[in-house]
mmCIF file of C-alpha atoms in Angstrom:
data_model
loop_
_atom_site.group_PDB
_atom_site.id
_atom_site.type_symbol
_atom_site.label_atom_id
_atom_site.label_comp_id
_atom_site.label_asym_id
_atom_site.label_seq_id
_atom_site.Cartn_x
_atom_site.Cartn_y
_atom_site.Cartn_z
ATOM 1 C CA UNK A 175 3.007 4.745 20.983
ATOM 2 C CA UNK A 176 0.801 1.891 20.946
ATOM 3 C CA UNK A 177 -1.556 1.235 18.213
ATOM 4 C CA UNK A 178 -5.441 1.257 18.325
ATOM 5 C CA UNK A 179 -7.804 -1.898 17.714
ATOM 6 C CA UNK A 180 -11.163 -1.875 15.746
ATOM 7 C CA UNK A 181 -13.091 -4.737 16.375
ATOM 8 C CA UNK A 182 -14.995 -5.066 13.653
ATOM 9 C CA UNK A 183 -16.714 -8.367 14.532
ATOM 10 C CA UNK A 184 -18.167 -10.409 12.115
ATOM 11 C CA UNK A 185 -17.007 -9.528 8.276
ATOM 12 C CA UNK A 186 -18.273 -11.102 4.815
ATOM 13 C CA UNK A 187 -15.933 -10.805 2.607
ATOM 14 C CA UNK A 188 -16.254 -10.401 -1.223
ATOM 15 C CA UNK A 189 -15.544 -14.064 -1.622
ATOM 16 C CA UNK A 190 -18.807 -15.030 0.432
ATOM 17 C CA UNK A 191 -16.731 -16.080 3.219
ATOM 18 C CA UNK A 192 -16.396 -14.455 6.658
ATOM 19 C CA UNK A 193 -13.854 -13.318 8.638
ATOM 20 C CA UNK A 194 -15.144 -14.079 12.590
ATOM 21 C CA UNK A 195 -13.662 -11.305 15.096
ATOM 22 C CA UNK A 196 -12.063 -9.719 12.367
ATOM 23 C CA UNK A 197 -9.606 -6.792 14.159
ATOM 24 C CA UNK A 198 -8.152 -3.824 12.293
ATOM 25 C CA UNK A 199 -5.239 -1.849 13.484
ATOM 26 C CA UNK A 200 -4.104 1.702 13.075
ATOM 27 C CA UNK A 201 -2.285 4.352 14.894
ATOM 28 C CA UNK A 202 -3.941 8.514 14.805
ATOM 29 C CA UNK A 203 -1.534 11.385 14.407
ATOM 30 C CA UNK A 204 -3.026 15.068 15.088
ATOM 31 C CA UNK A 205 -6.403 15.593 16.524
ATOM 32 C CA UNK A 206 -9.623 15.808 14.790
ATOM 33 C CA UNK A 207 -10.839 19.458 14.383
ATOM 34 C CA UNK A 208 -14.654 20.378 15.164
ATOM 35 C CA UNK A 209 -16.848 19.768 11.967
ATOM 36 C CA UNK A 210 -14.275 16.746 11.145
ATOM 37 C CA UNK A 211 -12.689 18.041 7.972
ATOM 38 C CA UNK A 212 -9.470 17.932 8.649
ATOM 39 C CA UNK A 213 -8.968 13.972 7.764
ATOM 40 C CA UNK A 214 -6.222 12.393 5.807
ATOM 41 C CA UNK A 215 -6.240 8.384 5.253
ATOM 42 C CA UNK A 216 -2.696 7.264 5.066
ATOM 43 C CA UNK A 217 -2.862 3.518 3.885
ATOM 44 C CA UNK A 218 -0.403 0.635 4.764
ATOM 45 C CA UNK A 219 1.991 -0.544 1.686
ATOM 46 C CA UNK A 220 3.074 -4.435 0.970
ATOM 47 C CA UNK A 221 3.963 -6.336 4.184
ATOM 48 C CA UNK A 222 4.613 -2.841 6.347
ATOM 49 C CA UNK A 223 3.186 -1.778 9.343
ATOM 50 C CA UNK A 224 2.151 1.973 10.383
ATOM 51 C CA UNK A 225 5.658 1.721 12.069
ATOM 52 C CA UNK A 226 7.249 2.020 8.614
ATOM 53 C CA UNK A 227 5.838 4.459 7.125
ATOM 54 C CA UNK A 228 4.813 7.286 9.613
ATOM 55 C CA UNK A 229 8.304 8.906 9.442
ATOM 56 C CA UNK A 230 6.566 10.872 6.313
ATOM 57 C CA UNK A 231 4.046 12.205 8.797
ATOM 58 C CA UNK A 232 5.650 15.199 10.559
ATOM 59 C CA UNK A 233 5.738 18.645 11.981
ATOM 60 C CA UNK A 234 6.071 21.128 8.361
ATOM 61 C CA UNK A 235 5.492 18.007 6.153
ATOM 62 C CA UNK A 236 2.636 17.875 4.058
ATOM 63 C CA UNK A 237 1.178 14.767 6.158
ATOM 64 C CA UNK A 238 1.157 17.415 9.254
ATOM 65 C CA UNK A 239 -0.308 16.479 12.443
ATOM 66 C CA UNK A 240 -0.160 19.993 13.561
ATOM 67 C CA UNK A 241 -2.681 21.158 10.836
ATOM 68 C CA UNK A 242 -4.590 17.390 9.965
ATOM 69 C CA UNK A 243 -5.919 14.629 11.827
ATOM 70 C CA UNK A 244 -3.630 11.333 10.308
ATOM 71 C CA UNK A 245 -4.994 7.868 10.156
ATOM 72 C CA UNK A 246 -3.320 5.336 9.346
ATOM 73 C CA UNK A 247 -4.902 1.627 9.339
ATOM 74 C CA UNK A 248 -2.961 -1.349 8.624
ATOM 75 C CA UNK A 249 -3.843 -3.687 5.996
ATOM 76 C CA UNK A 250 -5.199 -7.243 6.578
ATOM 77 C CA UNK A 251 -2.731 -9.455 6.609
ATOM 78 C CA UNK A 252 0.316 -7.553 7.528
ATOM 79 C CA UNK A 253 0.516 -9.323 11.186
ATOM 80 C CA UNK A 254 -0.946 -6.217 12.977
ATOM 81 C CA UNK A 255 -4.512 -6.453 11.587
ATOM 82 C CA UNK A 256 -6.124 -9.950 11.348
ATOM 83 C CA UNK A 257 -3.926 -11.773 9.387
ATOM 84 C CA UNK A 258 -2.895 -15.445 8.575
ATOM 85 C CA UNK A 259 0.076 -15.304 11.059
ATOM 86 C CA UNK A 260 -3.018 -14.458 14.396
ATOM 87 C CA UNK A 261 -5.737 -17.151 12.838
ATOM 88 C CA UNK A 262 -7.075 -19.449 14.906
ATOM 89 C CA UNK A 263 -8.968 -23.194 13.629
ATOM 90 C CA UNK A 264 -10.506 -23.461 11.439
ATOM 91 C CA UNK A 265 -10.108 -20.200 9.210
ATOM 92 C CA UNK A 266 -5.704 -20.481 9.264
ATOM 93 C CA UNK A 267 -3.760 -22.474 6.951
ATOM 94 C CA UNK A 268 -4.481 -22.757 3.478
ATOM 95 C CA UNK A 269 -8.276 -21.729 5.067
ATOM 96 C CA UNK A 270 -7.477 -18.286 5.794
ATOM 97 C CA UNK A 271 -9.998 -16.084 3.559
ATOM 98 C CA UNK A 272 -8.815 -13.746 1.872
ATOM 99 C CA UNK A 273 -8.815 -10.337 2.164
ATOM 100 C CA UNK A 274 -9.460 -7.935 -1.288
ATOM 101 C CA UNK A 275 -8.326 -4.652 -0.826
ATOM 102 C CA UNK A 276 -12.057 -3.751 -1.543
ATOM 103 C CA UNK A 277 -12.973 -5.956 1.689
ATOM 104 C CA UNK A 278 -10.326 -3.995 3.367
ATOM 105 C CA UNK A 279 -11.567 -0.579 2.774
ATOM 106 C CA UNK A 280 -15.074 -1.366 3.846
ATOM 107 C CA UNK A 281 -13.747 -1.751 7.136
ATOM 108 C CA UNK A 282 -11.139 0.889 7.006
ATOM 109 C CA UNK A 283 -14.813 2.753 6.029
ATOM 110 C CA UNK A 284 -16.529 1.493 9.242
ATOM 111 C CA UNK A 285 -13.547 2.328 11.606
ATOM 112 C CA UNK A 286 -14.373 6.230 10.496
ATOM 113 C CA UNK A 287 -17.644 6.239 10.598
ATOM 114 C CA UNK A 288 -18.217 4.133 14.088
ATOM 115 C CA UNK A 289 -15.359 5.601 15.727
ATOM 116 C CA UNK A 290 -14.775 8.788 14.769
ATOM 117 C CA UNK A 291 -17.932 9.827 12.874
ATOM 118 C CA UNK A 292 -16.076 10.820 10.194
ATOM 119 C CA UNK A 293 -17.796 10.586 6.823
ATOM 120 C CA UNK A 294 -15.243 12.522 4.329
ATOM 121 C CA UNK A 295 -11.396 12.637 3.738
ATOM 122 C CA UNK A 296 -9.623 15.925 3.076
ATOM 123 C CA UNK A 297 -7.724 13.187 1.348
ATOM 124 C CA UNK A 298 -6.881 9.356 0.657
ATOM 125 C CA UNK A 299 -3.341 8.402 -0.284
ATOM 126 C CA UNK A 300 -0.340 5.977 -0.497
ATOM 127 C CA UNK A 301 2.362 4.210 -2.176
ATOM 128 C CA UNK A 302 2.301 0.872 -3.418
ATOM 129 C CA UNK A 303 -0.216 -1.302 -2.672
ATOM 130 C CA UNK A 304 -1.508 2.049 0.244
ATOM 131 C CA UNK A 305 -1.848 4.028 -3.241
ATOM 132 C CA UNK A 306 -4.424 0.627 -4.556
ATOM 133 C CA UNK A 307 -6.437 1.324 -1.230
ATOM 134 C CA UNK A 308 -6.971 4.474 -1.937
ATOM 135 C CA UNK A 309 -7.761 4.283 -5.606
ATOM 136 C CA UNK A 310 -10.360 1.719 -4.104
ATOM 137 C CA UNK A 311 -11.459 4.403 -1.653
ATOM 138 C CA UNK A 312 -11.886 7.098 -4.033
ATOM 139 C CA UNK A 313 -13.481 4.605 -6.628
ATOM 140 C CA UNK A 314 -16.476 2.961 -4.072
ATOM 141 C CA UNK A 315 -17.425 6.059 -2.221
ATOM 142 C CA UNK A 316 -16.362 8.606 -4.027
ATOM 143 C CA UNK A 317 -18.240 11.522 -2.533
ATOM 144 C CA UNK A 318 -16.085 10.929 0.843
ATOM 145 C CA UNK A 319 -13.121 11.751 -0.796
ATOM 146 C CA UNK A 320 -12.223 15.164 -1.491
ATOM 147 C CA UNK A 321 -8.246 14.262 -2.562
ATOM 148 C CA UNK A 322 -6.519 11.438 -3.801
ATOM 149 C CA UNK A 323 -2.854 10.543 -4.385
ATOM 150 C CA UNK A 324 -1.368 7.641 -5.235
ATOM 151 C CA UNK A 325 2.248 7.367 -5.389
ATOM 152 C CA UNK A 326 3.469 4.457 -7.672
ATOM 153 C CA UNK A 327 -0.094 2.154 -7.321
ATOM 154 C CA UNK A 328 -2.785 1.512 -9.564
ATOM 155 C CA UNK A 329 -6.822 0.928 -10.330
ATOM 156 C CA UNK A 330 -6.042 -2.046 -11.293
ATOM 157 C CA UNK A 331 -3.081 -4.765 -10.718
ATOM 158 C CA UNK A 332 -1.600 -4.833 -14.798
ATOM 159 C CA UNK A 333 -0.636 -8.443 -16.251
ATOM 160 C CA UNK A 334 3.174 -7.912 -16.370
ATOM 161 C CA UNK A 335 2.892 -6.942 -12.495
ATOM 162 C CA UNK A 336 0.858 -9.938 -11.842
ATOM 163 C CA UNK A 337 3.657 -12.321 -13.430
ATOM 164 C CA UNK A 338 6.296 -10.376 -11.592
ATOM 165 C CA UNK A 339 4.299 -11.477 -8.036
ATOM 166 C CA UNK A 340 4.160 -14.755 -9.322
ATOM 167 C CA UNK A 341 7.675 -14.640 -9.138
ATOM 168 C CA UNK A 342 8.067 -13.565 -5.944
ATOM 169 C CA UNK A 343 5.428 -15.984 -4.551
ATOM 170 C CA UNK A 344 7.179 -18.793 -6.058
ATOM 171 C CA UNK A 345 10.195 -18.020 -4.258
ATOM 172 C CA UNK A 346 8.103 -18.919 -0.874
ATOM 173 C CA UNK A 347 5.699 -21.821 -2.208
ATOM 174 C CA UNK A 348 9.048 -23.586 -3.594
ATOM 175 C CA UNK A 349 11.337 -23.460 0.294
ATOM 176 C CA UNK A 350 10.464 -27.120 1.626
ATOM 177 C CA UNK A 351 8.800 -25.639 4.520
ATOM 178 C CA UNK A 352 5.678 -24.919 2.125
ATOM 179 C CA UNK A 353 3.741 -28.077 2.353
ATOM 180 C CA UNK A 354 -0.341 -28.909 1.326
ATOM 181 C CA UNK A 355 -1.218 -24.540 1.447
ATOM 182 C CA UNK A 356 0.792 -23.311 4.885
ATOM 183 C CA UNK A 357 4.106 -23.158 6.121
ATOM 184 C CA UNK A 358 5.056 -26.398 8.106
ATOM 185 C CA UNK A 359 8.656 -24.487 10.003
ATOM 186 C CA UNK A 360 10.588 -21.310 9.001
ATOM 187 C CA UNK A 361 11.042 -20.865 5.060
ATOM 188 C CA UNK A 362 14.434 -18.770 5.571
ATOM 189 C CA UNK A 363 15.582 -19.900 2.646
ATOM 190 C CA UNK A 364 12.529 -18.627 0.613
ATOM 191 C CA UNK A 365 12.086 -15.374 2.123
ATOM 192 C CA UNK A 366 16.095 -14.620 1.202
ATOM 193 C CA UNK A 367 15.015 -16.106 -1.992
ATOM 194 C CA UNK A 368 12.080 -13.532 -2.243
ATOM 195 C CA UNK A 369 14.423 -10.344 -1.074
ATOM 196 C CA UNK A 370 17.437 -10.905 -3.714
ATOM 197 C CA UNK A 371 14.331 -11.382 -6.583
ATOM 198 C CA UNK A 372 12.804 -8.314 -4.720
ATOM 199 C CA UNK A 373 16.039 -6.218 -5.136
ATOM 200 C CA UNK A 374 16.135 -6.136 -8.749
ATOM 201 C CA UNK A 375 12.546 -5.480 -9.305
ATOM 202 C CA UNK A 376 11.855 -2.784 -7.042
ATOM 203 C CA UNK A 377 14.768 -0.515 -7.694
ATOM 204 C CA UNK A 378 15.829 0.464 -11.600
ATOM 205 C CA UNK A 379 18.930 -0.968 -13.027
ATOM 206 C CA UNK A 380 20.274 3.159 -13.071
ATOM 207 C CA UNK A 381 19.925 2.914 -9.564
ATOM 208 C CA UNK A 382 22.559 -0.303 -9.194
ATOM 209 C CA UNK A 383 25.049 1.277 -11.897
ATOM 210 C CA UNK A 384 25.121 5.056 -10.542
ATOM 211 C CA UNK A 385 25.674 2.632 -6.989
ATOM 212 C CA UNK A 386 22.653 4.864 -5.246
ATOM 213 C CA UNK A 387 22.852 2.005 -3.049
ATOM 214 C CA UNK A 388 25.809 3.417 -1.102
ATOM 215 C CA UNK A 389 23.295 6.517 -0.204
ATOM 216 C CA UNK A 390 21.456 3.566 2.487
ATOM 217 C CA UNK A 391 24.522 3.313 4.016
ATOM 218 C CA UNK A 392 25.815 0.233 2.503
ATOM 219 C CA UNK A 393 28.950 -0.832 1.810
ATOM 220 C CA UNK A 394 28.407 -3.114 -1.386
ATOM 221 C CA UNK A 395 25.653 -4.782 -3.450
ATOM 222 C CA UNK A 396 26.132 -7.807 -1.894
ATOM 223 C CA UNK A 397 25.712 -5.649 1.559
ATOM 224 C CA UNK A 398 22.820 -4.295 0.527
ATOM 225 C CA UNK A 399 20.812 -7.197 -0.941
ATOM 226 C CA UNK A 400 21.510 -8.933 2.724
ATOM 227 C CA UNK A 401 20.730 -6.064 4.724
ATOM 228 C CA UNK A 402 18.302 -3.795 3.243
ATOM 229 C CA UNK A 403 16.074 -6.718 1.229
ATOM 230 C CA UNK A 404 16.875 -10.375 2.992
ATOM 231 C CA UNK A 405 16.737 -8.446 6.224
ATOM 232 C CA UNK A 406 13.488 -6.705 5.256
ATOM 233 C CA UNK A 407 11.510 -9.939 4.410
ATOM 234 C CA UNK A 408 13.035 -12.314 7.112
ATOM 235 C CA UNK A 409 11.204 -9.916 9.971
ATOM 236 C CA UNK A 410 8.116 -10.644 8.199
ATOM 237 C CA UNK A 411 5.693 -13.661 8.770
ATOM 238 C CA UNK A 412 5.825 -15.840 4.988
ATOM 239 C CA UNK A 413 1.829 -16.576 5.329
ATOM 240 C CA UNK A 414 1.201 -12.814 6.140
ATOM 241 C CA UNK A 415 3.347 -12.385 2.708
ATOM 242 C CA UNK A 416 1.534 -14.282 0.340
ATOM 243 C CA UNK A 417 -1.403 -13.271 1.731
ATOM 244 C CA UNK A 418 -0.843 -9.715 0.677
ATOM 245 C CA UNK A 419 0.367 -10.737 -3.008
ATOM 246 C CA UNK A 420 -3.127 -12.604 -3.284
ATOM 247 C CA UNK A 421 -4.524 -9.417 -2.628
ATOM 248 C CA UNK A 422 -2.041 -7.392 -5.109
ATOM 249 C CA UNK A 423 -2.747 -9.808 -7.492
ATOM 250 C CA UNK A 424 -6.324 -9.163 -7.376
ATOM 251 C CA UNK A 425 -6.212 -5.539 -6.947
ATOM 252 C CA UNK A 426 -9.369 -3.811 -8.992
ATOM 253 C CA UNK A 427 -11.034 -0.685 -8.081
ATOM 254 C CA UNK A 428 -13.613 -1.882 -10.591
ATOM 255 C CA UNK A 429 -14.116 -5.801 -9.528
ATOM 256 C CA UNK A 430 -17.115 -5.489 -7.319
ATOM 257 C CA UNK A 431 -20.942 -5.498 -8.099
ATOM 258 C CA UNK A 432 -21.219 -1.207 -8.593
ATOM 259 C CA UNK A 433 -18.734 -1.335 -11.420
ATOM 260 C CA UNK A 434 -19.310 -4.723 -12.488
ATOM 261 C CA UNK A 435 -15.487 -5.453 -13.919
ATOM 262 C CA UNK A 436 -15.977 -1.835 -16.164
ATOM 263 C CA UNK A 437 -12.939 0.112 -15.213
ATOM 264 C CA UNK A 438 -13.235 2.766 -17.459
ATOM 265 C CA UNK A 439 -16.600 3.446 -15.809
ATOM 266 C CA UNK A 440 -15.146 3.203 -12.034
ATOM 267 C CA UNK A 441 -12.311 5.525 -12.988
ATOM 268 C CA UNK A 442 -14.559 7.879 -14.383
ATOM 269 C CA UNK A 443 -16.604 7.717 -11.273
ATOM 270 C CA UNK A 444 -14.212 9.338 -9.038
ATOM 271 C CA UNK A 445 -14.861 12.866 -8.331
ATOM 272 C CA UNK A 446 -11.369 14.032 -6.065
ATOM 273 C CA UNK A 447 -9.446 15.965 -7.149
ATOM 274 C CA UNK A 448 -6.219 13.544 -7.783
ATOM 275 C CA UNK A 449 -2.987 13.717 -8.559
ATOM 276 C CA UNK A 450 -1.480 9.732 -9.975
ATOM 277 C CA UNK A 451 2.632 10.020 -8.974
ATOM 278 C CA UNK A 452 4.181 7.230 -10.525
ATOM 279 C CA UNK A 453 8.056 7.134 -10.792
ATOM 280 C CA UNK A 454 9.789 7.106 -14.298
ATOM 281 C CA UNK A 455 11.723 4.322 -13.439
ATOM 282 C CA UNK A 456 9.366 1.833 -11.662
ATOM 283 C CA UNK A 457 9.722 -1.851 -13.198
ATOM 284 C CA UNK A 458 6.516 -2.758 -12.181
ATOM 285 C CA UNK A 459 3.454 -0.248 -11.543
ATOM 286 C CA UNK A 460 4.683 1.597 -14.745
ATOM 287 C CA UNK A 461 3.636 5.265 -16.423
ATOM 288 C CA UNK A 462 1.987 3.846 -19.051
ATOM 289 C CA UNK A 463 -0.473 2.281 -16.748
ATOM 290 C CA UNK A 464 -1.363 5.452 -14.687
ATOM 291 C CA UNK A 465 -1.343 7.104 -18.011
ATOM 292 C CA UNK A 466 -4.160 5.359 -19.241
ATOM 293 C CA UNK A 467 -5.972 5.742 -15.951
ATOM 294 C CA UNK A 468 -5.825 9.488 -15.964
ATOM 295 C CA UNK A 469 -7.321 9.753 -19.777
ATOM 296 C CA UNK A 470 -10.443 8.300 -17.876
ATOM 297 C CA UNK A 471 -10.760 10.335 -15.106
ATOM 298 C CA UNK A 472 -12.360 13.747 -14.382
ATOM 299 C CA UNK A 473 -10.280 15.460 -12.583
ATOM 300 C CA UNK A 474 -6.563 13.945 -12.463
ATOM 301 C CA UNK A 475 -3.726 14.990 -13.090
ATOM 302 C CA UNK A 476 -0.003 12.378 -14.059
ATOM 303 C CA UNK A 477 2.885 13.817 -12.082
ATOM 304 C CA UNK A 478 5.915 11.757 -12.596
ATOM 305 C CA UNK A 479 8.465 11.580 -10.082
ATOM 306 C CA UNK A 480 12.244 11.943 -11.860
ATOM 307 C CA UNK A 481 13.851 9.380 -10.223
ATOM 308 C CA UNK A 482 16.545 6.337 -10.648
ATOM 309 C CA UNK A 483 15.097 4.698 -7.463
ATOM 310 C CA UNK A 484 12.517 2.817 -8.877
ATOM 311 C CA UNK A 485 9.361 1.802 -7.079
ATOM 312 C CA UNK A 486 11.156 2.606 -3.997
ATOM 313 C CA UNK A 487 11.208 6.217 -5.289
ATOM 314 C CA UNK A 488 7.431 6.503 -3.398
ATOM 315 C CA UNK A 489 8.811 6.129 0.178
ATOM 316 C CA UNK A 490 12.006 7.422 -0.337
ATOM 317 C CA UNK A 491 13.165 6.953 3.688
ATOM 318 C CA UNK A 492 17.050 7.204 2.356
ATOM 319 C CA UNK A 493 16.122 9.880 -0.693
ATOM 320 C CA UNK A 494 15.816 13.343 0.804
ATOM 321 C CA UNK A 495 15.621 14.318 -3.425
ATOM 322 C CA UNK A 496 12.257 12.407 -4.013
ATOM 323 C CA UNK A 497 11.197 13.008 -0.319
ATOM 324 C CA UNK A 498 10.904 16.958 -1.239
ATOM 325 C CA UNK A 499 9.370 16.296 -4.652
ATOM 326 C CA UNK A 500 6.160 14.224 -3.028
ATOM 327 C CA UNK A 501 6.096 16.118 0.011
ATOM 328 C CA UNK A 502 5.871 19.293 -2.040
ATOM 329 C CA UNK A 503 3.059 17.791 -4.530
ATOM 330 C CA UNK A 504 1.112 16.476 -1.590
ATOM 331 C CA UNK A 505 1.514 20.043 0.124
ATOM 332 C CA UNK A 506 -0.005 21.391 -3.241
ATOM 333 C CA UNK A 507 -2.572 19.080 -3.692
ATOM 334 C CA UNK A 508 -3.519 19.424 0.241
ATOM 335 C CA UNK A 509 -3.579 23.191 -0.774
ATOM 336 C CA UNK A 510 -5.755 23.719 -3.457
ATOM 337 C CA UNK A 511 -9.608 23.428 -3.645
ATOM 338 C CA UNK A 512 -10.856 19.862 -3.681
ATOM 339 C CA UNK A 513 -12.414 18.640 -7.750
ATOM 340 C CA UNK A 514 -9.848 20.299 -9.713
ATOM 341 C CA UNK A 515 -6.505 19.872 -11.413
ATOM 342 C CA UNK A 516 -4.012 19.205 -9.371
#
């Protein structure tokens, strides 16, 4: 099925630049019911397309398009949406401006409202940097959001995560391809670089000894590394990449001119009812974190996920264990009466 195009012209972005014929992507699933209640916003993780993450949208799942009307919009910069990788003179190259993920949901905003006329969500969620979106959503217009989940994300990108994606980034800006801001050929050496540091990061060291690996349908380590991380990252474009980690890196639901850097106060600000999912095991977006967010929020509610997998426990596509466990708190939270407990 071929995805949609918003052109949302013109865009000024938080950094007082603009993006000129800026064009967001996304793909619908279900149809929208008569008063327009029935709305879930189903946000784009780290580098992925729609493509990768709609198998969790399904007949009998909790992300039903039988019962809800699915959007999913892609984030800028992942190759679909405007992006480093589609710039044209003289806004590519080390010129591209960037993207927050505040920027992003003001257009994610306008694609509802001008398209759709759609001016609430039954609910806003995602994993990973999809769970920072909506955190964002819930955060700057927080009477359009009834629900909010975020599976392994955060308000707010912590320090220890930010070092860890200046690992990763360093991995691309150090392949000889990198030269003066852009990419002057094919880094392929960087982006394997960036998988095998990947690997270890985003899945827990229980998950390499107890060899979950093998559950992928790998044959070794060494198999999986190559196939299910080198593989992963050399389909991707590296400008699109690093692109994204700016914007992880400067992930802040509270970094904008209404909350004025106060995170506390943009936390508390939120009025969905939300349920926080992060997994026990995740290296980098850890339970602490979501912990503290939670003590400042009215009506949320910490649900850990039990799992060895990691961050990777969130979109478990080869872990039918942690697939039931979010499916049935999303279910639950889809459920119940928006602004309580989850």
């Amino acid at each position: 099925m071929e995805h949609k195009i918003f052109e949302a012209g013109d865009v000024q972005l938080q950094s007082g630049l603009t993006c000129r014929g800026t064009r967001l992507a996304y793909q619908t699933y279900g149809s929208l019911n008569a008063d327009r209640s029935n709305v879930i916003l189903f946000m784009t993780p780290f580098s992925a397309h729609h493509t990768d993450i709609e198998w969790m949208i399904g007949a009998g799942r909790a992300l039903d398009p039988e019962r809800y009307f699915i959007v999913v919009p892609n984030l800028f910069g992942n190759g679909l949406s405007s992006s480093p990788s589609t710039a044209v003179m003289p806004a590519n190259g080390s010129r591209w401006p960037q993207f927050t993920i505040a920027d992003s949901v003001q257009v994610q905003r306008r694609l509802l409202q001008e398209v759709f006329g759609v001016e609430r969500l039954a609910l806003a969620c995602g994993w990973s940097m999809g769970g920072m979106q909506a955190y964002h959503w819930a955060a700057l217009f927080p009477q359009s959001v009834e629900r909010l989940a975020v599976i392994c994300g955060a308000a707010k990108t912590s320090p220890h995560n930010l070092v860890f994606l200046e690992g990763v980034k360093a991995t691309l800006t150090a392949d000889a391809h990198y030269q003066d801001g852009r990419f002057t050929g094919f880094p392929e050496r960087g982006l394997r670089a960036m998988g095998r540091v990947y690997a270890s990061w985003a899945m827990s060291q229980t998950f390499y000894r107890d060899e979950l690996w093998r559950q992928t349908g790998c044959s070794s380590v060494e198999d999986y590394v190559v196939t299910m991380w080198e593989g992963n990252f050399l389909r991707r474009d590296p400008a699109n990449l690093l692109a994204h980690i700016w914007a992880w890196q400067h992930g802040d639901i509270s970094a904008n001119a209404l909350y004025e850097g106060d995170l506390a106060k943009a936390l508390g600000a939120i009025t969905a009812r939300s349920l926080i999912m992060p997994s026990a095991t995740d290296l980098y977006f850890q339970v602490e974190d979501n912990r503290r967010e939670v003590a400042c929020m009215r009506n949320a509610e910490l649900r850990v996920i039990p799992s060895d997998w990691g961050h990777r426990a969130g979109m478990p596509a080869h872990n039918p264990e942690d697939a039931r466990f979010i499916d049935l708190a999303l279910g639950a939270l889809l459920n119940a009466p928006p602004g309580q407990k989850a």
